[in-house]
Short mmCIF file of C-alpha atoms in Angstrom, two decimals:
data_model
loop_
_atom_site.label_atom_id
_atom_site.label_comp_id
_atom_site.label_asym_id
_atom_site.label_seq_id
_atom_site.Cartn_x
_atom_site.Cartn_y
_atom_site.Cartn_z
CA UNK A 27 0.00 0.00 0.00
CA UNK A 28 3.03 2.16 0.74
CA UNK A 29 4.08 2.19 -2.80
CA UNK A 30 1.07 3.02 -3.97
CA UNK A 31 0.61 6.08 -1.79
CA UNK A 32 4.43 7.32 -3.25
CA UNK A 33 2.80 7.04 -6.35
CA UNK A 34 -0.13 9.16 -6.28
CA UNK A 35 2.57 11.76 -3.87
CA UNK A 36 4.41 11.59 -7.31
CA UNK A 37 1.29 12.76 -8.91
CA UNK A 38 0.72 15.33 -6.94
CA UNK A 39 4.13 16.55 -6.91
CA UNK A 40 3.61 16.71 -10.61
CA UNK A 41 0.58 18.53 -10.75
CA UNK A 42 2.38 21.07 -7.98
CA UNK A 43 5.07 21.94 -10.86
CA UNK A 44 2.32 22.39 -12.87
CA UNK A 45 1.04 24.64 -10.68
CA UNK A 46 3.99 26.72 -10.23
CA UNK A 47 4.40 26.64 -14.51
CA UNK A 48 0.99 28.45 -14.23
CA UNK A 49 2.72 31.35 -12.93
CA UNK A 50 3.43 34.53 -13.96
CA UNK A 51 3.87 37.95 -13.40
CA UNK A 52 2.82 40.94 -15.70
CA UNK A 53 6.19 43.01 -14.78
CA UNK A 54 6.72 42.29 -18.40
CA UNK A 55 10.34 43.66 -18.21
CA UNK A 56 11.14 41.00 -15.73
CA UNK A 57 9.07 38.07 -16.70
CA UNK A 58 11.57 35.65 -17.76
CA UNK A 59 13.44 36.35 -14.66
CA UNK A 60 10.36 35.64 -12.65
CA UNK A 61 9.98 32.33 -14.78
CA UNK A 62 13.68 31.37 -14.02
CA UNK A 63 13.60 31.91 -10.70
CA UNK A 64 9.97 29.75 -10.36
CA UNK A 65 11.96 26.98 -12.54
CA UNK A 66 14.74 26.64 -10.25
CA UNK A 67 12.66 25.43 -7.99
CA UNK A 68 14.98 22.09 -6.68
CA UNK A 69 13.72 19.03 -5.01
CA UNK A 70 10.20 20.95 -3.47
CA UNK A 71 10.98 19.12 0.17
CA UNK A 72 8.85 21.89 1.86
CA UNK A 73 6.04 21.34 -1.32
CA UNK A 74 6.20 17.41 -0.82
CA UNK A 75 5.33 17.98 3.00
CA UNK A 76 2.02 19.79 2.43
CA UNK A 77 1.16 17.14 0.25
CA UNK A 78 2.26 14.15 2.67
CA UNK A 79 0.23 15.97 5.79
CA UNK A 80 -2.71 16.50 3.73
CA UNK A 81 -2.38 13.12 2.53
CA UNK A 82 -1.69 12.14 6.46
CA UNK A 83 -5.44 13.17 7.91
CA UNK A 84 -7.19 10.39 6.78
CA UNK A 85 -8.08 7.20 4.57
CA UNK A 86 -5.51 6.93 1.13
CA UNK A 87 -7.21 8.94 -1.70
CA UNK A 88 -6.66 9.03 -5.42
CA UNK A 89 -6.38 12.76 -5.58
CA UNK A 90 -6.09 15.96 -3.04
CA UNK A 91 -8.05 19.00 -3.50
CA UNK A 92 -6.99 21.64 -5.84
CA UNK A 93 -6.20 23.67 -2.68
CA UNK A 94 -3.04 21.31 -1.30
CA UNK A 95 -1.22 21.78 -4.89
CA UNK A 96 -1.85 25.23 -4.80
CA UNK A 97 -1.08 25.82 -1.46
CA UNK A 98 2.20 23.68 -2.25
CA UNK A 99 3.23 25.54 -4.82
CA UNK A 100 2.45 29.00 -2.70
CA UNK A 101 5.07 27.62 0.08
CA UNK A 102 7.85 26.80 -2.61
CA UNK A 103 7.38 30.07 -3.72
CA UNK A 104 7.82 31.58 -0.30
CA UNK A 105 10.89 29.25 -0.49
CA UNK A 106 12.12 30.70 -3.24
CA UNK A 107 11.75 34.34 -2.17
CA UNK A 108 13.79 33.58 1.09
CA UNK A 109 16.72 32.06 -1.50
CA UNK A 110 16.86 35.54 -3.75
CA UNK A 111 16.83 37.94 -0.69
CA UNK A 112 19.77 35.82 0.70
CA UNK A 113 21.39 35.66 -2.71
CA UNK A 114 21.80 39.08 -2.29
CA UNK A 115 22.71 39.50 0.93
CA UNK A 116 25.53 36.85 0.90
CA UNK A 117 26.71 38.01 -2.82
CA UNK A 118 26.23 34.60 -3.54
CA UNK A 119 27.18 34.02 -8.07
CA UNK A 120 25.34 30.25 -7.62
CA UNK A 121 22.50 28.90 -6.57
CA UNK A 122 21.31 25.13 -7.84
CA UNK A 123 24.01 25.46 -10.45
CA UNK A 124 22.15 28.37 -12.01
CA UNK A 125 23.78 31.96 -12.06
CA UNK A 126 21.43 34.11 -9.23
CA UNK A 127 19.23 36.89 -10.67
CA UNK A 128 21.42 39.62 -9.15
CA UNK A 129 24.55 38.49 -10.98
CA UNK A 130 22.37 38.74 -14.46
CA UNK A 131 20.19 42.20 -13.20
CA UNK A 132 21.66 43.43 -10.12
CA UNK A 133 20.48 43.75 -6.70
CA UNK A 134 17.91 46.11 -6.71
CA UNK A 135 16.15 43.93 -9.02
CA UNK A 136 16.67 40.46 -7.36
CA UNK A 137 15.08 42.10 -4.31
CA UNK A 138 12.46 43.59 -5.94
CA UNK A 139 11.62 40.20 -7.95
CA UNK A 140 12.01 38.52 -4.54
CA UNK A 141 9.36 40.81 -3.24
CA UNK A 142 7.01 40.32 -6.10
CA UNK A 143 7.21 35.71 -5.23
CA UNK A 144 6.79 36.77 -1.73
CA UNK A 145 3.83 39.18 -2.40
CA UNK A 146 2.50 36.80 -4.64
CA UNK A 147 2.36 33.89 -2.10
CA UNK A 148 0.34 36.08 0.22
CA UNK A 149 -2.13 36.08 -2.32
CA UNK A 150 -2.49 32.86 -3.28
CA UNK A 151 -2.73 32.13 0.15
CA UNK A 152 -5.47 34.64 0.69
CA UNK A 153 -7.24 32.96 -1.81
CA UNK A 154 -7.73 29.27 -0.38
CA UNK A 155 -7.75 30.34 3.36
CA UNK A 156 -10.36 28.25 4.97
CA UNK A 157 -10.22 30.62 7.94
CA UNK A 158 -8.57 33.94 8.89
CA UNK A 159 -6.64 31.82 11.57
CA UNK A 160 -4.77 30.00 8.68
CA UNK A 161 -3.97 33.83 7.03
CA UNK A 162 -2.74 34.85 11.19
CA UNK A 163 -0.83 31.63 10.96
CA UNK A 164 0.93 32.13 7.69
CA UNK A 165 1.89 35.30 8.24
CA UNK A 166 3.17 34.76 11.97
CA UNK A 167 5.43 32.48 10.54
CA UNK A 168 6.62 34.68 7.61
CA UNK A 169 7.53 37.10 10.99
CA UNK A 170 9.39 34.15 12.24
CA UNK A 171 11.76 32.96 9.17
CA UNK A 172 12.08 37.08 8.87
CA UNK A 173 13.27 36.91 12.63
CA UNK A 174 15.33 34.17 12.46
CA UNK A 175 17.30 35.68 9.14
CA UNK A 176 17.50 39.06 11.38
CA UNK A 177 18.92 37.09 13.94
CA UNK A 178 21.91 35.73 12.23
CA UNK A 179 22.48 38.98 10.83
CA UNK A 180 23.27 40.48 13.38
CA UNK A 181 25.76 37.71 14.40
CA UNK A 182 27.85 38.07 11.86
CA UNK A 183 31.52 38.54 12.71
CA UNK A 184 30.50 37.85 16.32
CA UNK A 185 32.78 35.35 17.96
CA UNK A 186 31.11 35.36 21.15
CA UNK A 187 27.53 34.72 19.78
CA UNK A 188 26.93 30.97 21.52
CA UNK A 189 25.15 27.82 20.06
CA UNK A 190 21.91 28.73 21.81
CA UNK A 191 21.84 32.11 19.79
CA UNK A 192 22.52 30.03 16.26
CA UNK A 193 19.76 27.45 17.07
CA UNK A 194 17.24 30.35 17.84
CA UNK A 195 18.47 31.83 14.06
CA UNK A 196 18.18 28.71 12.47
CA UNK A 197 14.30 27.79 14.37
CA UNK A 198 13.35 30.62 12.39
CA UNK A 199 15.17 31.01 8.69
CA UNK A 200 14.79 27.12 8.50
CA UNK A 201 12.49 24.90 10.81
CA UNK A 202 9.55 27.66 10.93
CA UNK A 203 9.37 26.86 7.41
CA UNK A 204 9.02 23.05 7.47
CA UNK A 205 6.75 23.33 10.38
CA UNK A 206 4.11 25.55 8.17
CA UNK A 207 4.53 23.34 5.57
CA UNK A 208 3.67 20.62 7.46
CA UNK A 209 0.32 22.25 9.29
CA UNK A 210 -0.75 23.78 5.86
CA UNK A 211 -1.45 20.37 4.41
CA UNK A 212 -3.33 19.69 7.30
CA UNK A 213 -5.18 23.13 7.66
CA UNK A 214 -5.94 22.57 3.92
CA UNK A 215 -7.54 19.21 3.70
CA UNK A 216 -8.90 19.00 7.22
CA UNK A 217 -11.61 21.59 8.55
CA UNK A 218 -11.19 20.42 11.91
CA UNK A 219 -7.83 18.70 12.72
CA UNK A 220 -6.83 16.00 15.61
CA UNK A 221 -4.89 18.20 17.82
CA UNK A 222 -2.82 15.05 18.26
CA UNK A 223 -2.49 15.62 14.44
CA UNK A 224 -1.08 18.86 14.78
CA UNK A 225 0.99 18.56 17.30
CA UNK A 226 2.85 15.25 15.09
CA UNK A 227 2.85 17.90 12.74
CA UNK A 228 4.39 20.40 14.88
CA UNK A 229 7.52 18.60 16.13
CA UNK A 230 8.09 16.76 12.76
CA UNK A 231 8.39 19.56 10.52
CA UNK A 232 10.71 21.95 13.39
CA UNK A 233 12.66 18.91 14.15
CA UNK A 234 13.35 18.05 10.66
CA UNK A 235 14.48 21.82 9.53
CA UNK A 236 16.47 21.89 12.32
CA UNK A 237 18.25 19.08 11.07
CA UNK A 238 18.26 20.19 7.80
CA UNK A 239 19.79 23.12 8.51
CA UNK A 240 22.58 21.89 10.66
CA UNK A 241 23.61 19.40 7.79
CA UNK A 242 23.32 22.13 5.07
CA UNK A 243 26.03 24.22 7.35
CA UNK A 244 27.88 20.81 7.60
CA UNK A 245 28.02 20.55 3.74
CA UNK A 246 29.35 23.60 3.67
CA UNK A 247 32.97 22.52 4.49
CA UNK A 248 32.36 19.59 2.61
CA UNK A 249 34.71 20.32 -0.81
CA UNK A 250 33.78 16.70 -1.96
CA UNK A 251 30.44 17.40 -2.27
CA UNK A 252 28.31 19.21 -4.80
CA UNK A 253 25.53 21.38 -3.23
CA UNK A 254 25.26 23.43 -6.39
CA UNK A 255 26.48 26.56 -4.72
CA UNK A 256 30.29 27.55 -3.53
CA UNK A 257 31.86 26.42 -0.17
CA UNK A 258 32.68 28.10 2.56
CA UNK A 259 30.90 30.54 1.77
CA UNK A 260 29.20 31.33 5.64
CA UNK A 261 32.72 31.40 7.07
CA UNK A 262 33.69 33.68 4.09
CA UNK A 263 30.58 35.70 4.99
CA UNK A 264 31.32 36.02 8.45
CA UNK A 265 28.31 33.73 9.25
CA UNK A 266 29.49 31.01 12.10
CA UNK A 267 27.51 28.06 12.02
CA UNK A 268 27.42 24.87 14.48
CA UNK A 269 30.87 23.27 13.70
CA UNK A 270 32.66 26.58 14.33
CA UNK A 271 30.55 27.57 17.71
CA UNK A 272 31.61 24.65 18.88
CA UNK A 273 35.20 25.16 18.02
CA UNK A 274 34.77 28.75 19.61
CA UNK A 275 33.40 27.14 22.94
CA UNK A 276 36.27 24.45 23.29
CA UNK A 277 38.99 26.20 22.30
CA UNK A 278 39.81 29.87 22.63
CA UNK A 279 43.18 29.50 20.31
CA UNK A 280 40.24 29.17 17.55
CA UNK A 281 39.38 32.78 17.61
CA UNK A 282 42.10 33.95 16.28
CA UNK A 283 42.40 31.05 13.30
CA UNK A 284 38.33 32.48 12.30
CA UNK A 285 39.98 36.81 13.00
CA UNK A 286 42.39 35.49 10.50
CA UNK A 287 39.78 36.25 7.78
CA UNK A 288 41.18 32.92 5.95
CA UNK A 289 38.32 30.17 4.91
CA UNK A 290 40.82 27.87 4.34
CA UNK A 291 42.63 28.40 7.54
CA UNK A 292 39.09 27.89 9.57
CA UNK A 293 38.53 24.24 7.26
CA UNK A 294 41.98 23.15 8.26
CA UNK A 295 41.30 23.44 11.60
CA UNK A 296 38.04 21.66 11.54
CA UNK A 297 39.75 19.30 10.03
CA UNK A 298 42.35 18.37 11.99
CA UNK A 299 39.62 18.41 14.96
CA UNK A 300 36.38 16.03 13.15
CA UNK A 301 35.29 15.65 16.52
CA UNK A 302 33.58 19.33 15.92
CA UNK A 303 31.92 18.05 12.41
CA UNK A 304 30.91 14.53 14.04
CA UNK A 305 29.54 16.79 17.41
CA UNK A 306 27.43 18.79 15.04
CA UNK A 307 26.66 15.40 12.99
CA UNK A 308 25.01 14.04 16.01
CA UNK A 309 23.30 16.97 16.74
CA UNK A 310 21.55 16.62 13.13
CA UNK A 311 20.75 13.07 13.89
CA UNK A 312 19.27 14.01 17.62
CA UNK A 313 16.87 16.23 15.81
CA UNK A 314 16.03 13.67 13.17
CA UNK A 315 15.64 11.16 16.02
CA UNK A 316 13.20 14.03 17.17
CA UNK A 317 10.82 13.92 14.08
CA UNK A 318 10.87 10.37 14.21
CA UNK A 319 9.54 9.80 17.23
CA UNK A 320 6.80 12.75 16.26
CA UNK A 321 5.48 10.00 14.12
CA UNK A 322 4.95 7.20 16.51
CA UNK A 323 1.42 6.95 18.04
CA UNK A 324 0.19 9.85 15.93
CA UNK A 325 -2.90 9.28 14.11
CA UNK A 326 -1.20 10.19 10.66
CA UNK A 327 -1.92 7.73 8.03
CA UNK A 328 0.24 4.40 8.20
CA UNK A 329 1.14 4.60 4.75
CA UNK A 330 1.93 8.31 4.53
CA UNK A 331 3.72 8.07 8.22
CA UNK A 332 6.04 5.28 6.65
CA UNK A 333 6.82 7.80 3.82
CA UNK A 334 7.54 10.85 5.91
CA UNK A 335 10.02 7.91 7.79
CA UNK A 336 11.92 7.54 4.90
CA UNK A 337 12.44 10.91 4.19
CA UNK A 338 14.16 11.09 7.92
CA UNK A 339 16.31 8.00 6.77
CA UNK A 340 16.93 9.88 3.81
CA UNK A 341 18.49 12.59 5.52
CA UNK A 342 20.61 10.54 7.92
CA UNK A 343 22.22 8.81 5.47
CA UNK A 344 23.64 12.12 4.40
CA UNK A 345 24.47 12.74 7.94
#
């Protein structure tokens, strides 16, 4: 039954890049930028977890409503908005392989285009609420990954900013957005949700962009790997992410390796210490223990539950 249920999520996840193909703006100037940036859309995690919630409240269906896809599509689109703004702020020439719009038209523009996604998932939004509690919702959240991208701004260059400080930055830019994603498929295809429901919902999605997060900053000093965008590039931008805070807190010597403005310097410390990288390893894999557990005894859907479990093995086999 499993592999049927991936199947129709398949579907879906098909009709949610149709969705997104639907889209475009009448800023004629800039509307094959606003296409490319809609295109580069990557692997839709965030879109595949409204679907798999909504899928989650109840008995395995052929089809969702009209209102999951589009909502999916709304939240990769919020996705994508928080990618361009960050583009800019980190001066970052890739992202997915792709040059970023403010390499090709400048930063003025990329924020301004990032504006226009972000306006335009408000909309959408605003158009399938089933409630004004799912509007309050959305945009408390939007306040949150907003808050959490504040928060690491002003921690850049800080060597005395601790790990409690990064994990409240990274709650926000990161987890607050799996977490919506995960209670708009429910708020979508359920008027009136199990609480127990939500609260599954809850801890699964935070847990799992926490994780997320932590092994995106891992990748980062990864050279071997291809993430589609340049490495060490938060150390470069003065951005100090788990492996280094806990460098920082061990070792005071370390401070003046990262005041050495040399990437390179900071990677050959961490690696002549991997007990930092492995530290912040298991730290991804608590958190993914986390959303595991969210699923047991919840009243999600078996077969759905088993697929949301394989997207946490997923992840901590690139742990």
């Amino acid at each position: 039954m499993a592999e049927g249920q991936e199947l129709l999520v398949r579907k879906d996840m098909k009709r949610v890049v149709a969705r997104l193909h639907e889209e475009e703006t009448k800023v004629e100037p800039y509307r094959d930028d606003y296409r490319r940036l809609l295109d580069n859309h990557g692997k839709m995690i965030r879109a595949a977890m409204v679907v798999l919630f909504a899928r989650a409240c109840g008995p395995t269906r052929e089809s969702v409503d009209e209102s999951v896809i589009t909502g999916a599509a709304a939240i990769e689109m919020l996705h994508l908005a928080t990618l361009v703004h960050d583009d800019v702020l980190d001066d970052a020439p890739i992202r997915r392989k792709q040059p970023t719009v403010h390499t090709t038209r400048g930063n003025k523009a990329a924020i301004y285009l990032g504006d226009l996604i972000l306006s335009r998932y408000m909309e959408i939004m605003a158009g399938i609420a089933p409630d004004t509690d799912f509007i309050r919702e959305q945009a408390g959240t939007v306040c949150e990954i907003v808050g959490g991208e504040l928060y690491q701004e002003s921690g850049r260059h800080h060597t005395d900013i601790t790990v409690d400080y990064y994990d409240k930055a990274i709650s926000g830019k990161t987890a607050a957005l799996f977490r919506l994603a995960c209670l708009t498929g429910i708020r979508l295809s359920s008027p009136r949700p199990d609480s127990r429901m939500e609260e599954a919902a809850r801890a699964f999605g935070g847990n799992l962009g926490m994780a997320f997060q932590i092994i995106d900053d891992i990748n980062d000093f990864d050279l071997g790997k291809d993430t589609g965008k340049p490495k060490l590039e938060d150390i470069r931008d003065g951005i100090y992410t788990l492996p280094v805070l806990l460098g920082l807190r061990k070792d005071r010597g370390f401070r003046s390796v990262i005041e050495s403005d040399s990437p390179e310097e900071v990677l050959g410390y961490l690696q002549a210490h991997p007990e930092l990288l492995e530290e912040s390893r298991q730290t991804a894999r608590t958190y993914l223990g986390r959303a595991d557990q969210a699923l047991e005894g919840s009243p999600l859907n078996e077969d759905v539950r088993n697929l949301l479990g394989e997207m946490v093995t997923a992840l901590t086999r690139q742990v």
